[in-house]
Backbone as CSV, one residue per row, in Angstrom:
resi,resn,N_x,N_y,N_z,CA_x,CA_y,CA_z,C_x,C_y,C_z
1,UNK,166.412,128.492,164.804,166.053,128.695,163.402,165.718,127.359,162.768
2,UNK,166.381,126.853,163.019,166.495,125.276,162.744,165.202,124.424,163.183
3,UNK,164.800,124.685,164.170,163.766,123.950,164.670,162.570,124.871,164.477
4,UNK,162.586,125.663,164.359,161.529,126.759,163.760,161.150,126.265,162.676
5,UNK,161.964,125.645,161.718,161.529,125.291,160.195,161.254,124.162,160.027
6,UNK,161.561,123.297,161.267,161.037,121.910,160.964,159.445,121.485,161.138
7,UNK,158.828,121.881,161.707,157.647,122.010,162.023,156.994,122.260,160.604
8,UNK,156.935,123.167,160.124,156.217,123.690,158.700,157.069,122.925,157.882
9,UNK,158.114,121.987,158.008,158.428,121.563,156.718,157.793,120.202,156.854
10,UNK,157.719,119.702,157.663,156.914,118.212,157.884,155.359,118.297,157.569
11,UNK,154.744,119.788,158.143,153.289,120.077,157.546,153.241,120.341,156.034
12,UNK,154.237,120.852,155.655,154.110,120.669,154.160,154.379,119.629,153.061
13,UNK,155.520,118.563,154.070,155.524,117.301,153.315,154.161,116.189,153.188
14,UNK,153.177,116.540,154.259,151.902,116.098,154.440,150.798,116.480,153.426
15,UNK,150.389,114.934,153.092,149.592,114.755,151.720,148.081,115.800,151.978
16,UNK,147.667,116.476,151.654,146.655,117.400,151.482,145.481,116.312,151.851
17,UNK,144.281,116.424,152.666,143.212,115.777,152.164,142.059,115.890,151.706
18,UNK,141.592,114.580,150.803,140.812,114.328,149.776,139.591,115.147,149.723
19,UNK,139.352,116.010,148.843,137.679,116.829,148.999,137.302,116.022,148.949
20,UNK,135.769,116.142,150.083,134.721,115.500,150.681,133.847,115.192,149.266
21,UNK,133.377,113.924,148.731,132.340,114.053,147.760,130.919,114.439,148.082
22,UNK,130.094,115.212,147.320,129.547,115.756,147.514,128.263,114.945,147.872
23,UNK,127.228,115.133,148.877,126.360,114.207,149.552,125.387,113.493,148.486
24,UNK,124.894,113.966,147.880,124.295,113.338,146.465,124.707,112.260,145.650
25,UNK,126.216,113.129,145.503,127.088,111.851,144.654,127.270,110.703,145.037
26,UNK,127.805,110.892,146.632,128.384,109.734,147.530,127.046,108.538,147.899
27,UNK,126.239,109.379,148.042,124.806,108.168,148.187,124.501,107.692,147.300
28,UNK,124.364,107.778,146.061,124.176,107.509,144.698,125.580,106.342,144.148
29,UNK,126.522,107.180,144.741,127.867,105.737,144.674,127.309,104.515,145.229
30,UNK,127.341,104.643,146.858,127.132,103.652,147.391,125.489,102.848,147.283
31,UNK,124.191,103.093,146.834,123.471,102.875,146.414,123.980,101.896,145.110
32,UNK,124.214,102.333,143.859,124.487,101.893,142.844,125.472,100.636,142.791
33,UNK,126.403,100.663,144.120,127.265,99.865,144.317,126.845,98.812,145.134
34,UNK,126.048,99.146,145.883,125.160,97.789,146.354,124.434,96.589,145.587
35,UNK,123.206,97.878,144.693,122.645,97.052,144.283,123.293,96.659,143.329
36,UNK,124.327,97.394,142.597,125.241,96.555,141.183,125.589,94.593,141.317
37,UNK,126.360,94.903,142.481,126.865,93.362,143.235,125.803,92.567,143.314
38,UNK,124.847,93.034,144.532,123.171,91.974,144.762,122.943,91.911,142.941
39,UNK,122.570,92.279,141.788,122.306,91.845,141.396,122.967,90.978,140.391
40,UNK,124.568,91.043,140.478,125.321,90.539,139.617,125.319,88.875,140.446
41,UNK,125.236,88.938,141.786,125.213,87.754,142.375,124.132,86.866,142.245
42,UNK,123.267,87.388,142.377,121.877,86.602,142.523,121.800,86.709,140.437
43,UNK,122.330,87.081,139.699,121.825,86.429,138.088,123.442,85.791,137.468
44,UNK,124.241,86.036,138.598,125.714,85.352,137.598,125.297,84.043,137.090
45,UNK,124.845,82.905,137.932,124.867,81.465,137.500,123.956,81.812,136.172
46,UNK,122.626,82.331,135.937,121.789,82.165,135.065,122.423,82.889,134.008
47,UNK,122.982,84.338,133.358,123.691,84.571,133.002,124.609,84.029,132.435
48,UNK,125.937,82.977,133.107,126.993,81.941,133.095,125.865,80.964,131.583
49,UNK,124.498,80.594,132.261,124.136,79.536,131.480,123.228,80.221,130.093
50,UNK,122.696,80.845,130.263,121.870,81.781,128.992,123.479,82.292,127.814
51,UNK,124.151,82.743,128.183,125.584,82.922,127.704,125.975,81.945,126.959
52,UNK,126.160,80.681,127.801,126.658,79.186,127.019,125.556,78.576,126.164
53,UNK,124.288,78.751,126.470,123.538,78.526,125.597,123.193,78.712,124.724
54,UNK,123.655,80.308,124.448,123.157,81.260,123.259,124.332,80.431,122.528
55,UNK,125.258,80.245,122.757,126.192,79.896,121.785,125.811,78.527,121.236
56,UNK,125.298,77.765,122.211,125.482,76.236,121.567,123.910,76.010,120.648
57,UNK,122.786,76.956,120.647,122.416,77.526,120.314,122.350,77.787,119.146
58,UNK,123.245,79.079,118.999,123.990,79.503,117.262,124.742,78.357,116.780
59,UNK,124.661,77.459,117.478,125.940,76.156,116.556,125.239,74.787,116.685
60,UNK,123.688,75.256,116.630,122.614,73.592,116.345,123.039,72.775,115.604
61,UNK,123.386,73.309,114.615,123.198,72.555,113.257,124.732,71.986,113.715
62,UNK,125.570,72.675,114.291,127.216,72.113,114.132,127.609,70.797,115.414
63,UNK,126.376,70.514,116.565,126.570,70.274,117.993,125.642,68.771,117.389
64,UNK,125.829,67.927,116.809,125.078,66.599,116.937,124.626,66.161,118.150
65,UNK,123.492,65.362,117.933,122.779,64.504,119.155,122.489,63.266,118.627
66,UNK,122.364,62.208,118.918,120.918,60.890,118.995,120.216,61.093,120.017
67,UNK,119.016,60.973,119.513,117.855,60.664,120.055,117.900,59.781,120.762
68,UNK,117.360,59.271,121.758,117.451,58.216,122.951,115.975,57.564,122.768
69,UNK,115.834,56.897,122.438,114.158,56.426,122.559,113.699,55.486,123.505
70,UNK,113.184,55.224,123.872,112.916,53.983,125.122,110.962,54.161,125.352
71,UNK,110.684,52.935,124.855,109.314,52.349,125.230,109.482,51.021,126.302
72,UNK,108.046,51.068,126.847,107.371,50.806,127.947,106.035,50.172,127.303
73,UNK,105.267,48.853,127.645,104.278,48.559,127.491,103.872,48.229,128.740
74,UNK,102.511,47.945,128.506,101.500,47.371,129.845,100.163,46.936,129.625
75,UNK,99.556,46.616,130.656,98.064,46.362,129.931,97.105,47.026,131.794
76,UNK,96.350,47.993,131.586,95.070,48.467,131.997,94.742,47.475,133.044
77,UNK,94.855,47.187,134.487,93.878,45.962,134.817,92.458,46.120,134.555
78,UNK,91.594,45.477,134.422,90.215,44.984,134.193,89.567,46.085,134.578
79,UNK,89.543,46.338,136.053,88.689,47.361,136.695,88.848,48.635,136.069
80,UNK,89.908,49.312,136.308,89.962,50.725,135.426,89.768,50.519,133.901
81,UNK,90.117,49.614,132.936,89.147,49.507,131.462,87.938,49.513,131.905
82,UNK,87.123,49.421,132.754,85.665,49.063,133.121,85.268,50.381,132.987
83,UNK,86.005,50.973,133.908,85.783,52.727,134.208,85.859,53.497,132.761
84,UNK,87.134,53.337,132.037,86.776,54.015,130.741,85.689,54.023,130.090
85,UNK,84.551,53.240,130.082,83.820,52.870,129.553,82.571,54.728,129.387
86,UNK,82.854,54.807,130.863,82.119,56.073,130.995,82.770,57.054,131.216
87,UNK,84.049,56.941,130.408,84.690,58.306,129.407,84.646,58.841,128.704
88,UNK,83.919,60.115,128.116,83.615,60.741,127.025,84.498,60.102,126.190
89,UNK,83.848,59.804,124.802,84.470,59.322,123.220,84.979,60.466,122.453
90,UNK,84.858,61.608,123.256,85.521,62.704,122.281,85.534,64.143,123.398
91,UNK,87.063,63.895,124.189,87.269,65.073,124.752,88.891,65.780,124.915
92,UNK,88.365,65.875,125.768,90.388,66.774,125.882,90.674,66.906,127.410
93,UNK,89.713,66.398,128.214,89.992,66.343,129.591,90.834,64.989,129.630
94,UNK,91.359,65.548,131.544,92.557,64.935,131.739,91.972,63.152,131.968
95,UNK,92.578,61.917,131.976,92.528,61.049,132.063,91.853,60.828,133.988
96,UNK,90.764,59.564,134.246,90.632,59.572,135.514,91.491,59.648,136.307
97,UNK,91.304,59.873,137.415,92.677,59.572,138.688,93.318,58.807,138.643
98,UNK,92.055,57.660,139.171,92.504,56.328,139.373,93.709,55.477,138.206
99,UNK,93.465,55.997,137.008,93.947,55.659,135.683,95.785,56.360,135.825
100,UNK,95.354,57.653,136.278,96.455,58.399,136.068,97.293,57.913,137.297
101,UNK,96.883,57.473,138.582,97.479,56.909,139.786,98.629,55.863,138.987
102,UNK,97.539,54.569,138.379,98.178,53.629,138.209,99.272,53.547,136.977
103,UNK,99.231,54.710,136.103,100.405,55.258,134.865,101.519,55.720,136.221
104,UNK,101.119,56.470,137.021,102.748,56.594,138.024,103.110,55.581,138.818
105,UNK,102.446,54.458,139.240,103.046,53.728,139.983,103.758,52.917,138.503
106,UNK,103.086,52.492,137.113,103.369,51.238,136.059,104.699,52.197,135.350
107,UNK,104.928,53.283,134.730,105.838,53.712,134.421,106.811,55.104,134.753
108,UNK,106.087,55.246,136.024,106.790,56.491,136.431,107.056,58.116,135.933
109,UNK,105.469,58.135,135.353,105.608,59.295,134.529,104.058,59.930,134.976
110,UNK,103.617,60.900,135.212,102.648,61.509,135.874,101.908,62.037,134.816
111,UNK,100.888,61.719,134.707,99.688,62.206,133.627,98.426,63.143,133.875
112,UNK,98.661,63.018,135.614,97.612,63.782,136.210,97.846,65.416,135.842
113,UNK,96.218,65.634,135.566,95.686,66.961,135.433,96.314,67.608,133.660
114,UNK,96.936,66.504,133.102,97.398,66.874,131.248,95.867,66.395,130.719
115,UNK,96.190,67.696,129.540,94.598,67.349,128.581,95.296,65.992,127.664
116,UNK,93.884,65.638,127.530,94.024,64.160,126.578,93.892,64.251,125.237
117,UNK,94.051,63.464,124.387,93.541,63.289,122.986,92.285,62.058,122.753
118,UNK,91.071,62.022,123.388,90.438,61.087,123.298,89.817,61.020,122.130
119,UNK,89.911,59.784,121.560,88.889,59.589,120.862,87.791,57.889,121.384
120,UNK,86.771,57.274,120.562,86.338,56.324,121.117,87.534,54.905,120.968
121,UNK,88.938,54.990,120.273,89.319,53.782,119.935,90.371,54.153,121.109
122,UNK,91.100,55.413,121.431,92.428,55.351,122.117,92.659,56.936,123.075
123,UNK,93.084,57.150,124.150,93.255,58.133,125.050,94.707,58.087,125.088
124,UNK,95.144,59.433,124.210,96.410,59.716,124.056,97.111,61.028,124.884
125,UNK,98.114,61.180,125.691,98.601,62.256,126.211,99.883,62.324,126.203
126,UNK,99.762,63.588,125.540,101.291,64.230,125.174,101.794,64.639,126.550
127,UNK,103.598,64.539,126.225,103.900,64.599,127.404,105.600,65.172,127.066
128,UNK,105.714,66.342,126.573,106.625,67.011,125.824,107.166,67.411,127.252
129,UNK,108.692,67.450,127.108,109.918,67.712,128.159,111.030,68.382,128.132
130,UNK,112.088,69.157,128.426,112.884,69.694,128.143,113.815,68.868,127.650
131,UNK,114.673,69.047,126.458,115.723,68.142,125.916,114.759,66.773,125.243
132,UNK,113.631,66.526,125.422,113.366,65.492,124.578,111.568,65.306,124.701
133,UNK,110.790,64.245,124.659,109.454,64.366,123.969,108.627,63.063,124.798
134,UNK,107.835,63.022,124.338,107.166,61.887,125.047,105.734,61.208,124.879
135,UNK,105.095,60.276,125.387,103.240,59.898,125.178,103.328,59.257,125.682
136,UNK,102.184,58.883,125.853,101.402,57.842,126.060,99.343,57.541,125.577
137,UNK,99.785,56.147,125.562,98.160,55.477,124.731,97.911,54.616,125.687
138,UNK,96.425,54.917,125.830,95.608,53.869,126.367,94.751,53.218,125.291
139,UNK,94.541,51.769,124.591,93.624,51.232,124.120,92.538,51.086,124.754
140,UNK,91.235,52.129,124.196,90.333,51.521,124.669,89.152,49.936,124.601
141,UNK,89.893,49.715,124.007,89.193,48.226,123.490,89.561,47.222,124.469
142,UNK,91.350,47.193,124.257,92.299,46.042,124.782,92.763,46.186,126.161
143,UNK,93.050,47.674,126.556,93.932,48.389,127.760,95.333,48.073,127.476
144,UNK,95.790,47.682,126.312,97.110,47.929,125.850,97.588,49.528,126.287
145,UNK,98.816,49.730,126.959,98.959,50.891,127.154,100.480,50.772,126.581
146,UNK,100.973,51.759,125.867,102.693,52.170,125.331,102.937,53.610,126.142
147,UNK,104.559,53.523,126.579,104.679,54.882,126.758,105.885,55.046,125.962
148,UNK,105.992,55.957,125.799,107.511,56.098,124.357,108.309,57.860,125.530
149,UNK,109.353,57.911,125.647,110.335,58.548,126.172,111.555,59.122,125.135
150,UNK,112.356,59.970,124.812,112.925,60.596,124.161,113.658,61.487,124.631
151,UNK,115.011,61.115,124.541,115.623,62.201,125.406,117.077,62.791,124.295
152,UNK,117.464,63.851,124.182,118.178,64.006,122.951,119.693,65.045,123.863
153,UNK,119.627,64.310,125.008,120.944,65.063,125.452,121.130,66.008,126.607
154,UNK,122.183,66.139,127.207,122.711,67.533,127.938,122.286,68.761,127.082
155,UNK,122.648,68.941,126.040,122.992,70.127,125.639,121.299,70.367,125.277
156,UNK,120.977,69.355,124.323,118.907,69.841,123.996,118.632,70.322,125.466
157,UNK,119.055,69.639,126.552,117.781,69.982,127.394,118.419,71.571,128.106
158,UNK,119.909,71.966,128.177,120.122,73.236,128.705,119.453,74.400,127.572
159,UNK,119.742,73.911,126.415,118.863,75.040,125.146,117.537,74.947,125.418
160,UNK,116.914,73.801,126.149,115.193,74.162,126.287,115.310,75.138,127.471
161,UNK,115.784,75.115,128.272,115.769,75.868,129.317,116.268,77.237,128.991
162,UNK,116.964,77.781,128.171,117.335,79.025,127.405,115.672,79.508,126.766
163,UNK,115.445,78.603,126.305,114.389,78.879,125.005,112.943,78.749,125.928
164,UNK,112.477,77.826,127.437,111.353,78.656,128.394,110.761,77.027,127.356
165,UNK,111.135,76.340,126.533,110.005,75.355,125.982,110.040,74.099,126.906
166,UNK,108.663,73.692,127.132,108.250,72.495,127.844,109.341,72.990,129.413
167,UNK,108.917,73.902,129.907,109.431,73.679,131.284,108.662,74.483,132.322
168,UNK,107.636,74.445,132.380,106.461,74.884,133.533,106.659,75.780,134.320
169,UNK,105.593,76.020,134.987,105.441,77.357,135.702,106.193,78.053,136.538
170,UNK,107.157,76.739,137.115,108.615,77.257,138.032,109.435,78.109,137.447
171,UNK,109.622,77.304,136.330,110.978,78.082,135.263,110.678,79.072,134.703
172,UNK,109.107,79.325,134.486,108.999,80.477,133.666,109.006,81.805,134.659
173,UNK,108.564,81.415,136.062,108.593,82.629,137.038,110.299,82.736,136.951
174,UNK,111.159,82.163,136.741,112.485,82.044,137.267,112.967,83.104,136.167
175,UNK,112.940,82.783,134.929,113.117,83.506,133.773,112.497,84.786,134.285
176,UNK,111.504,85.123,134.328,110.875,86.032,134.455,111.714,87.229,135.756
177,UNK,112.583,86.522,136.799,112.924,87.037,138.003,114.205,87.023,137.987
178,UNK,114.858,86.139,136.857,116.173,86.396,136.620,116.316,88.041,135.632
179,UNK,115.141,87.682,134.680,115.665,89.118,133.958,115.402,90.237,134.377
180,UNK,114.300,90.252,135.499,114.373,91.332,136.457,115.923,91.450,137.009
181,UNK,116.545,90.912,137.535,117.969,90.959,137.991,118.804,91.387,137.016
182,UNK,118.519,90.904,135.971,119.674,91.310,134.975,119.318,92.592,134.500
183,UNK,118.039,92.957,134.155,117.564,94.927,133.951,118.636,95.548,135.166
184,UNK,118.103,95.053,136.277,119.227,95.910,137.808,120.219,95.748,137.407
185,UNK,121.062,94.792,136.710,122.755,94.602,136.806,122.947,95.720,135.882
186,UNK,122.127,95.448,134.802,122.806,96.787,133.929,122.371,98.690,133.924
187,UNK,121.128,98.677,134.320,121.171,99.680,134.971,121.435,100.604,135.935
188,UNK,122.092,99.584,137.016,123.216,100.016,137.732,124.402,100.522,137.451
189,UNK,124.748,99.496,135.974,125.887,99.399,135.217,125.784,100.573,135.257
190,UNK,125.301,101.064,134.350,124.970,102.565,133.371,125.135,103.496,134.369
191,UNK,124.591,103.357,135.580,124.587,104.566,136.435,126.008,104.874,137.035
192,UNK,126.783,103.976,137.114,128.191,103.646,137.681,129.143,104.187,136.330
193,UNK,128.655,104.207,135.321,129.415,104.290,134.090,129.122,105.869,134.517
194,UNK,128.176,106.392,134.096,127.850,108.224,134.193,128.550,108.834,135.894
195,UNK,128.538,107.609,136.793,129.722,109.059,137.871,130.462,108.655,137.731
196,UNK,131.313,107.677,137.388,132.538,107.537,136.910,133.261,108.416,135.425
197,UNK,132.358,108.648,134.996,132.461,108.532,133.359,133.502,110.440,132.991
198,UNK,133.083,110.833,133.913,134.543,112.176,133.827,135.586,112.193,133.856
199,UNK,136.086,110.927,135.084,137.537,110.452,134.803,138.209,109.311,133.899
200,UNK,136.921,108.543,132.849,137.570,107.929,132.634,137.043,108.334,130.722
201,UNK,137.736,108.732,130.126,137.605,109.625,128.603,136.516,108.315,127.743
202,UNK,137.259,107.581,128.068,136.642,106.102,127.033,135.595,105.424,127.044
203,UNK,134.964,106.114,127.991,133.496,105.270,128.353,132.751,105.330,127.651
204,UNK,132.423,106.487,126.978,131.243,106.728,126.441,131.007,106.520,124.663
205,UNK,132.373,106.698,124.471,132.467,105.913,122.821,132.678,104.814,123.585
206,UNK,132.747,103.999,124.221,133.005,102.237,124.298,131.294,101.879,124.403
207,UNK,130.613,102.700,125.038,129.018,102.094,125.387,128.269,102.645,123.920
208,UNK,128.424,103.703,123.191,128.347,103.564,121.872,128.419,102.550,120.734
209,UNK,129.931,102.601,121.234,130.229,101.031,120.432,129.741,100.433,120.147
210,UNK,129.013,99.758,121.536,128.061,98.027,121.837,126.946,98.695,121.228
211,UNK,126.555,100.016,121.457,124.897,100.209,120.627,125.207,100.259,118.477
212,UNK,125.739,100.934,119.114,126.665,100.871,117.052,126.329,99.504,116.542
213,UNK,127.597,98.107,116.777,127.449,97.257,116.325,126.550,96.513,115.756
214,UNK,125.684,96.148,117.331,124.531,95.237,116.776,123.378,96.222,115.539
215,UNK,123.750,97.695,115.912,122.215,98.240,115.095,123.571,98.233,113.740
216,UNK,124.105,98.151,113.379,124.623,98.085,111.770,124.382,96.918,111.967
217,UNK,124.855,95.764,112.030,124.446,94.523,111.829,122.807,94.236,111.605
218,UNK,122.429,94.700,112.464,120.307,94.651,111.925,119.927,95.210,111.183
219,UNK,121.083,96.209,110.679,120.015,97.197,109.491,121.057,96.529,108.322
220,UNK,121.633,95.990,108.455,122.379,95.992,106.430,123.193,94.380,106.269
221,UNK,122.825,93.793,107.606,123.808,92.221,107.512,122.427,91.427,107.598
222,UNK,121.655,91.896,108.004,120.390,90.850,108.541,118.782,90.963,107.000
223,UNK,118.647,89.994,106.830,118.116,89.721,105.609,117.122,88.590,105.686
């Protein structure tokens, strides 16, 4: 009798197992859960820095800088003033090669293929940078050349990089491929929120919430 009942009492102390999730759901889990991660990985650092930026950012006016200024003079050798000579007196093309060669070897700053400001007295090119500013002049008379440099900090130059100003075609594809990543992080989000979202009561007034806030704030704080 005794051992008759032990059998069914050990099968009944045994934990029931888990219904199978249903094939739809379960691919859609693990889908969503893939790409959630790939894209939280590949945009965390940029994220990390767009985040810190927005803030330092909202607190310009409170985050002081100096300006850093630093000039450079020189003078044109003979031969290339020779060459200006048969440089348009009024254009916007880039400075000769040869001209622009010898600005990277004399101050280490690359001028090749930037439009100019020519006129017949002086060939000026802007040379704007992240975190700070820049030029340079060629005299055409003398071959007096100035270059002026400007640099206004760590923090100016991570806010240019937030803000896409003066930082070329690399950064802007980057921006462009980070926020592709970040659309995936959160639309993954969302999708992970809706099969989860039966067991957990609070989800859906909490993702409300975040839409609530900012739209009262734009419609009755913003002026």
């Amino acid at each position: 009798m005794t051992d008759a009942a032990a059998p069914s009492a050990k099968s009944a102390a045994r934990p029931k197992p888990k219904a199978a999730r249903p094939p739809a759901r379960a691919f859609w889990l693990k889908q969503l859960h893939s790409w959630h991660w790939i894209s939280a990985a590949v945009s965390l650092i940029g994220l990390l820095l767009f985040a810190v930026t927005g803030v330092t950012l909202n607190h310009a006016a409170q985050i002081s800088a100096e300006p850093v200024v630093r000039e450079q003079t020189g003078v044109l050798p003979a031969p290339l003033l020779a060459r200006l000579a048969a440089f348009p007196q009024e254009t916007t093309d880039p400075a000769p090669e040869a001209v622009t060669r010898w600005a990277d070897e004399a101050f280490k700053v690359r001028i090749a293929g930037k439009p100019t400001e020519t006129t017949a007295q002086e060939i000026y090119v802007a040379l704007p940078r992240p975190g700070g500013d820049g030029w340079l002049t060629i005299d055409r008379a003398t071959g007096d050349v100035l270059y002026e440099k400007t640099t206004r900090g760590w923090v100016a130059y991570l806010n240019d990089l937030h803000k896409g100003r003066n930082t070329g075609r690399a950064w802007f594809w980057f921006i462009d491929v980070f926020a592709a990543a970040c659309v995936v992080f959160t639309l993954t989000g969302l999708g992970l929120l809706w099969l989860h979202a039966r067991r957990r009561p609070s989800t859906w007034p909490l993702v409300g919430l975040g839409l609530l806030i900012p739209t009262v704030l734009a419609l009755f704080f913003i002026h």
